[in-house]
PDB file of C-alpha atoms in Angstrom:
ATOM      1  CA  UNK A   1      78.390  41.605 141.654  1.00  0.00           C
ATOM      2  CA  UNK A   2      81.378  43.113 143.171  1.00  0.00           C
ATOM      3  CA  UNK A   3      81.797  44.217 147.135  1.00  0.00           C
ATOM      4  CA  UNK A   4      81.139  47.994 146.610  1.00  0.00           C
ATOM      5  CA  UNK A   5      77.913  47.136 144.218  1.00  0.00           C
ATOM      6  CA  UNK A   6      76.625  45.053 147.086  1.00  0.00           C
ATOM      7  CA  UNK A   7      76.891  47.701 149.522  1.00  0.00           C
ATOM      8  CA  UNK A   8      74.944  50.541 147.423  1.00  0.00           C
ATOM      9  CA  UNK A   9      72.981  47.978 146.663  1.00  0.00           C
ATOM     10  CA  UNK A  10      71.804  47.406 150.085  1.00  0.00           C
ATOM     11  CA  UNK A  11      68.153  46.583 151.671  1.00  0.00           C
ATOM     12  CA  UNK A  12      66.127  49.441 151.705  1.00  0.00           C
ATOM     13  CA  UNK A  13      65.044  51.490 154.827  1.00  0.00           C
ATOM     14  CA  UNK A  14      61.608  51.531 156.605  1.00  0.00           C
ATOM     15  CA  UNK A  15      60.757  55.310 157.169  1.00  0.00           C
ATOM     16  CA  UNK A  16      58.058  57.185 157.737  1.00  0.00           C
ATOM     17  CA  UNK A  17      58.492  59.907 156.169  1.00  0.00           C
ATOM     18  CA  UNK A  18      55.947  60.125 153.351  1.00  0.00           C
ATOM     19  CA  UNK A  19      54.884  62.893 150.421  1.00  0.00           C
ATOM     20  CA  UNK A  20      51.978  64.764 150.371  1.00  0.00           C
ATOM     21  CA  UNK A  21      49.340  63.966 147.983  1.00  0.00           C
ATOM     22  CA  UNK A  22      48.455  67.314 146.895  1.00  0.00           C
ATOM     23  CA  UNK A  23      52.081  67.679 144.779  1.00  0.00           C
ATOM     24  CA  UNK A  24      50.807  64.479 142.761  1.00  0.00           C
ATOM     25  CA  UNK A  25      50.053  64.851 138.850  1.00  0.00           C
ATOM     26  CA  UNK A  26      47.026  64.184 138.246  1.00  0.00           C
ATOM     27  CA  UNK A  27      47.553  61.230 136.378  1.00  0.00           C
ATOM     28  CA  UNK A  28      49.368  59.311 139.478  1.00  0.00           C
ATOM     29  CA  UNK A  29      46.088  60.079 141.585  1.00  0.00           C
ATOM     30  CA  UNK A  30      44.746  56.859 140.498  1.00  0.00           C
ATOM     31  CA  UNK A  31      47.681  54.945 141.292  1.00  0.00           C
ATOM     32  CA  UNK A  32      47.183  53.027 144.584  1.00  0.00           C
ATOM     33  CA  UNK A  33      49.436  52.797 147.022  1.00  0.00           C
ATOM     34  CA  UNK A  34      50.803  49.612 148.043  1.00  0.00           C
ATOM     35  CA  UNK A  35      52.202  49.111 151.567  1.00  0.00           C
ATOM     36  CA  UNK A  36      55.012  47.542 150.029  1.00  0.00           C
ATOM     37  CA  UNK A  37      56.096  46.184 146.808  1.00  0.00           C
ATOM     38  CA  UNK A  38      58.579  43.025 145.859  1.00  0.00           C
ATOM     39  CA  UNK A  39      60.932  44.049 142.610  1.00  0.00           C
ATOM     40  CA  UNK A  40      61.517  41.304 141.049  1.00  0.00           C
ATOM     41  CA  UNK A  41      64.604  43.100 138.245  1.00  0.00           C
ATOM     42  CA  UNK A  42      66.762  45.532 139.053  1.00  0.00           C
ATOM     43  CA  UNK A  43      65.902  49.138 138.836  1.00  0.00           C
ATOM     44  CA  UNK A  44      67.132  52.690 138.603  1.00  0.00           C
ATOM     45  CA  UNK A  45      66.820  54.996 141.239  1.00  0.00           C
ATOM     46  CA  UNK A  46      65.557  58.572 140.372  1.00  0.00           C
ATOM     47  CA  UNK A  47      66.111  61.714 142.928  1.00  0.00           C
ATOM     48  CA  UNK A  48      62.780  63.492 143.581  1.00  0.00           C
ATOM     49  CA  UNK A  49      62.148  66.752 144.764  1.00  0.00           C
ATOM     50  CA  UNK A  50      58.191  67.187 146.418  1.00  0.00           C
ATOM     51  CA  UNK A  51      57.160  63.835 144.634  1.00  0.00           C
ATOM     52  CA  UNK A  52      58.340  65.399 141.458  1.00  0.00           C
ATOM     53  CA  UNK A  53      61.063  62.491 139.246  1.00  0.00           C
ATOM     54  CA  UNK A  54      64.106  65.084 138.905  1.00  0.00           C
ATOM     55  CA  UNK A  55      66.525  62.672 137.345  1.00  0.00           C
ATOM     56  CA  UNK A  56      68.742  59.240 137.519  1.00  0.00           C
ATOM     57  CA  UNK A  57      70.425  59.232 140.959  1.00  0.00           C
ATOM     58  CA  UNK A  58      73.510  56.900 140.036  1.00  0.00           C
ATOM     59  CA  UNK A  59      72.331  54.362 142.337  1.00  0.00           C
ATOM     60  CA  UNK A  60      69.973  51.002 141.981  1.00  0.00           C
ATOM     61  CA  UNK A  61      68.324  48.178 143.493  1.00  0.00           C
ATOM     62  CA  UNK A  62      69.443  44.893 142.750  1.00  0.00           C
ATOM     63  CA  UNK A  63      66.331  42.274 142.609  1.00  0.00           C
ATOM     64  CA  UNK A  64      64.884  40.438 144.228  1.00  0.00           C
ATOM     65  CA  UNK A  65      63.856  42.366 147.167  1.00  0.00           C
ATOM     66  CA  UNK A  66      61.024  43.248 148.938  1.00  0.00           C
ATOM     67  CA  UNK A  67      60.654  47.762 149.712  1.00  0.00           C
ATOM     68  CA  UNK A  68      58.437  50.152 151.377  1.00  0.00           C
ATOM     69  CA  UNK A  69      56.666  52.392 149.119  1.00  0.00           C
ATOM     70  CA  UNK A  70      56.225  55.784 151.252  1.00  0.00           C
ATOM     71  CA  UNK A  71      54.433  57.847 148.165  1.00  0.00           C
ATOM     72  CA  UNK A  72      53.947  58.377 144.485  1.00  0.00           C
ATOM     73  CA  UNK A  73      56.262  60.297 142.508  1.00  0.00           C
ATOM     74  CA  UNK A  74      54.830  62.154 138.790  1.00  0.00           C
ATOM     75  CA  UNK A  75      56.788  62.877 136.284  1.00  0.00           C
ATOM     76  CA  UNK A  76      56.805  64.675 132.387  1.00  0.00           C
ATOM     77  CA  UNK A  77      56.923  61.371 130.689  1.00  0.00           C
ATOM     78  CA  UNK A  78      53.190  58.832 131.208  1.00  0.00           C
ATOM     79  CA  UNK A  79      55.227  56.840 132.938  1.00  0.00           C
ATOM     80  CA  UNK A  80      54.361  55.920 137.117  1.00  0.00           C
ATOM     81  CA  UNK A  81      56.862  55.640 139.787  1.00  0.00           C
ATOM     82  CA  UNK A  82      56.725  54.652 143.346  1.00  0.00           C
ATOM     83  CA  UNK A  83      58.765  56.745 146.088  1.00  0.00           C
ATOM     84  CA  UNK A  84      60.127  54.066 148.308  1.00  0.00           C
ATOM     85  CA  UNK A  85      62.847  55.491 151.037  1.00  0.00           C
ATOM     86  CA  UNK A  86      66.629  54.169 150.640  1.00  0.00           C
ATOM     87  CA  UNK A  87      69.900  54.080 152.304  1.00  0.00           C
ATOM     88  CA  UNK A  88      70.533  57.424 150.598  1.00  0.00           C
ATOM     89  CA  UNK A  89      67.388  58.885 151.310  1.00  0.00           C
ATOM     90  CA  UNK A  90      63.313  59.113 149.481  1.00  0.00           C
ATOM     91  CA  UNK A  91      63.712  57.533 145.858  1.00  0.00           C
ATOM     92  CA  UNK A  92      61.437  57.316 143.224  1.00  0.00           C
ATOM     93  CA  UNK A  93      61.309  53.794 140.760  1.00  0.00           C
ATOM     94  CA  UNK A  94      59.387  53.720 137.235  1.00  0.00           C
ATOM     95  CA  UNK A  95      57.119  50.952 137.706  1.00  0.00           C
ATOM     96  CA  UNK A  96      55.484  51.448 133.620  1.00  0.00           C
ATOM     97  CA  UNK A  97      55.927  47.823 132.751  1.00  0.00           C
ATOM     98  CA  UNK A  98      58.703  46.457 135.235  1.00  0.00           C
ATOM     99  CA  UNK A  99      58.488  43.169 137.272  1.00  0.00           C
ATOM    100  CA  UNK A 100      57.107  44.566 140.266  1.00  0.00           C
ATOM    101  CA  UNK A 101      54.242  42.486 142.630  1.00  0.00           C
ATOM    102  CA  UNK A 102      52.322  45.320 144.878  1.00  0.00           C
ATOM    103  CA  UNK A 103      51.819  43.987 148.378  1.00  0.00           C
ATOM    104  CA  UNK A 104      48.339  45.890 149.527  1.00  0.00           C
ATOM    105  CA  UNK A 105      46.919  45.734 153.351  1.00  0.00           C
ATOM    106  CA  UNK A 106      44.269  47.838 152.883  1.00  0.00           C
ATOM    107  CA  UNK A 107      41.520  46.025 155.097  1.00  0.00           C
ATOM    108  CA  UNK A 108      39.960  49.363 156.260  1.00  0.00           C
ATOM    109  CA  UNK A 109      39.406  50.560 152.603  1.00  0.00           C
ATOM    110  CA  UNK A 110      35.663  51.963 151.583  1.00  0.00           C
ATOM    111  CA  UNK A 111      34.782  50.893 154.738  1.00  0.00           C
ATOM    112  CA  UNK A 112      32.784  53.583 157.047  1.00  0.00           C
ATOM    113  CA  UNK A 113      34.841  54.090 160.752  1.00  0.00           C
ATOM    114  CA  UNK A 114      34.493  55.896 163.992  1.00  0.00           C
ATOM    115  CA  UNK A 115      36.877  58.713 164.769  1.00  0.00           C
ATOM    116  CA  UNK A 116      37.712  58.592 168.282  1.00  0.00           C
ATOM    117  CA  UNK A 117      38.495  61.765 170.332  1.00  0.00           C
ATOM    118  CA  UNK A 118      39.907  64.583 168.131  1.00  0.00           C
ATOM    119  CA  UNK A 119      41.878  63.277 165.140  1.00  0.00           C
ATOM    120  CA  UNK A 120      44.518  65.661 163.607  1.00  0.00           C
ATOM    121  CA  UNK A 121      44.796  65.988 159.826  1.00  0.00           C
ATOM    122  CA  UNK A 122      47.073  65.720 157.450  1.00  0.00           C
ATOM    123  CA  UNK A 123      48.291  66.541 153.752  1.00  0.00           C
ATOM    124  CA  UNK A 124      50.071  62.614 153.298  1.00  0.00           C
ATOM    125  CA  UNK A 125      50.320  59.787 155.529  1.00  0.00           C
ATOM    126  CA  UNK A 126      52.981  61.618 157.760  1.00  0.00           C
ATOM    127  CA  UNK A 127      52.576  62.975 161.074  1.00  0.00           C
ATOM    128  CA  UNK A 128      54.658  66.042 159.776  1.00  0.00           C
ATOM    129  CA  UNK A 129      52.408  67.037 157.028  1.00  0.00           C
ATOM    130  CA  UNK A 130      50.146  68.169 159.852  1.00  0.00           C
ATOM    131  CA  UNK A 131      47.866  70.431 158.451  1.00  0.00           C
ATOM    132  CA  UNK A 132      46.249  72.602 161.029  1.00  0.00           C
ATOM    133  CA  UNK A 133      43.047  71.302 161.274  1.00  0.00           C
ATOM    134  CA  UNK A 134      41.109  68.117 163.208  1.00  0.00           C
ATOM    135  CA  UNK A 135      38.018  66.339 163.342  1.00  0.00           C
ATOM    136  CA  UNK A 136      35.759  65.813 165.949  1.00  0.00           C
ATOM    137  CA  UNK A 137      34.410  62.158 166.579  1.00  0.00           C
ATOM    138  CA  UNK A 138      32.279  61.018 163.883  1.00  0.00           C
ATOM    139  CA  UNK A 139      31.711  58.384 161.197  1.00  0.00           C
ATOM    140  CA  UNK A 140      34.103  58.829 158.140  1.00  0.00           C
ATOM    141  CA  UNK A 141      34.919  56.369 154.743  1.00  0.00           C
ATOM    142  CA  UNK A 142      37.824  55.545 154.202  1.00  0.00           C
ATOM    143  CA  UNK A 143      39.006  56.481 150.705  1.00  0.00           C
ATOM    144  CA  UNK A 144      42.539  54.897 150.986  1.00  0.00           C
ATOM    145  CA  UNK A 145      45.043  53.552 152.976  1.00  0.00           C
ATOM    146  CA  UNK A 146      49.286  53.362 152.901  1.00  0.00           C
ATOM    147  CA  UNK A 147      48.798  50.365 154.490  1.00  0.00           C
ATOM    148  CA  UNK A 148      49.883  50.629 158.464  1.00  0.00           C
ATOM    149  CA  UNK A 149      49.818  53.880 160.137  1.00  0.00           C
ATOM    150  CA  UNK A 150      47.247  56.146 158.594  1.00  0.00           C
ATOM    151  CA  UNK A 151      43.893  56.206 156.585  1.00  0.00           C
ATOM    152  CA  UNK A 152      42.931  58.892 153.917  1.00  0.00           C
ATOM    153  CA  UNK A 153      39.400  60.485 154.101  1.00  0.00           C
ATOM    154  CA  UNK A 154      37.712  63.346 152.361  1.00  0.00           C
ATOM    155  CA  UNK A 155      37.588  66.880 153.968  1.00  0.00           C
ATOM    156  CA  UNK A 156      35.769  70.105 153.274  1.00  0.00           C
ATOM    157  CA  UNK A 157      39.225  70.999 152.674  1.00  0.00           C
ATOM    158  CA  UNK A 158      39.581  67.980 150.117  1.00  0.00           C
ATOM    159  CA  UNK A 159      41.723  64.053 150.392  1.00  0.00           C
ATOM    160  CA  UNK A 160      43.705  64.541 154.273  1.00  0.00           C
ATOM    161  CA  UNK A 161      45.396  61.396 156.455  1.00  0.00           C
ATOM    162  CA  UNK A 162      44.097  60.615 159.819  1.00  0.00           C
ATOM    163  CA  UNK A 163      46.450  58.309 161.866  1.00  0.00           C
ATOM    164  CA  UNK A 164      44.824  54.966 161.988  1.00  0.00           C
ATOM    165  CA  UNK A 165      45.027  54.365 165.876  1.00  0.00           C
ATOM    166  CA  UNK A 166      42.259  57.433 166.108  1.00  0.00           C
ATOM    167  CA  UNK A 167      40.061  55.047 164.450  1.00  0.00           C
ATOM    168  CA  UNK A 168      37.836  51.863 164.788  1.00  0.00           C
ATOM    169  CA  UNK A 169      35.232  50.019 162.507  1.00  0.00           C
TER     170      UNK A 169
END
């Protein structure tokens, strides 16, 4: 691999910047979200627009390496993509049969917890998705996880994020 490969092919970034779940297709609902994820091939990169696969970027990653998945992208096409965020900014990966190994740390998921104090919500796991609304303390399931900062929970207003530290079992 040549110098300027090696460059654009450089580790990945840990943001937190994440999409909301709401501008998922409905088929990448049931796609869990792994805190992070180890490629084990090299892969495209696609450009995404509000979790929406626009196109090929020009860049890839080369394997092995381990990434932060911040989201799910949809597409058209069946197939399922992570959004992970890169040197030039959110990306989306097809993962539809591709050496990929999910890396989960979802400890708090399905489990009931205490809200402490008022918790804002939120549309994704990102404290600027903030959606207007809170919660007063009470006890909550969690219904899924991105793995570190926040927990998802259902609403009268439907699936919202609660940051995790506003929580305990």
């Amino acid at each position: 691999m040549n110098k300027l490969a090696r460059t654009l092919v450089a580790p990945l970034a840990i943001s937190a910047a994440l999409f909301s779940s709401t501008a998922l297709a409905a088929d990448s609902q049931d796609l869990r979200i792994p805190e992070s994820i180890t490629i084990n091939e090299n892969m495209t990169l696609f450009d995404v627009s509000n979790s929406t696969v626009i196109g090929p970027s020009g860049y890839a990653l080369a394997a092995p390496q381990k990434v932060t998945v911040i989201g799910v992208g949809s597409a058209s096409s069946s197939d399922k993509y992570y959004v992970v965020d890169t040197w030039t900014g959110p990306k989306a990966i097809n993962i539809s049969n591709r050496d990929v190994t999910p890396i989960f740390n979802d400890f708090l998921l399905n489990k009931t917890v205490q809200i402490n104090g008022v918790a804002a919500l939120y549309n994704g796991p990102s404290y600027d998705t903030y959606s207007g609304a809170s919660l007063s303390p009470q006890r909550v399931k969690v219904v899924g996880t991105n793995g570190s900062n926040y927990v998802q929970i259902n609403t009268w207003m439907g699936p919202k994020w609660i940051d995790k530290r506003n929580v305990s079992e």
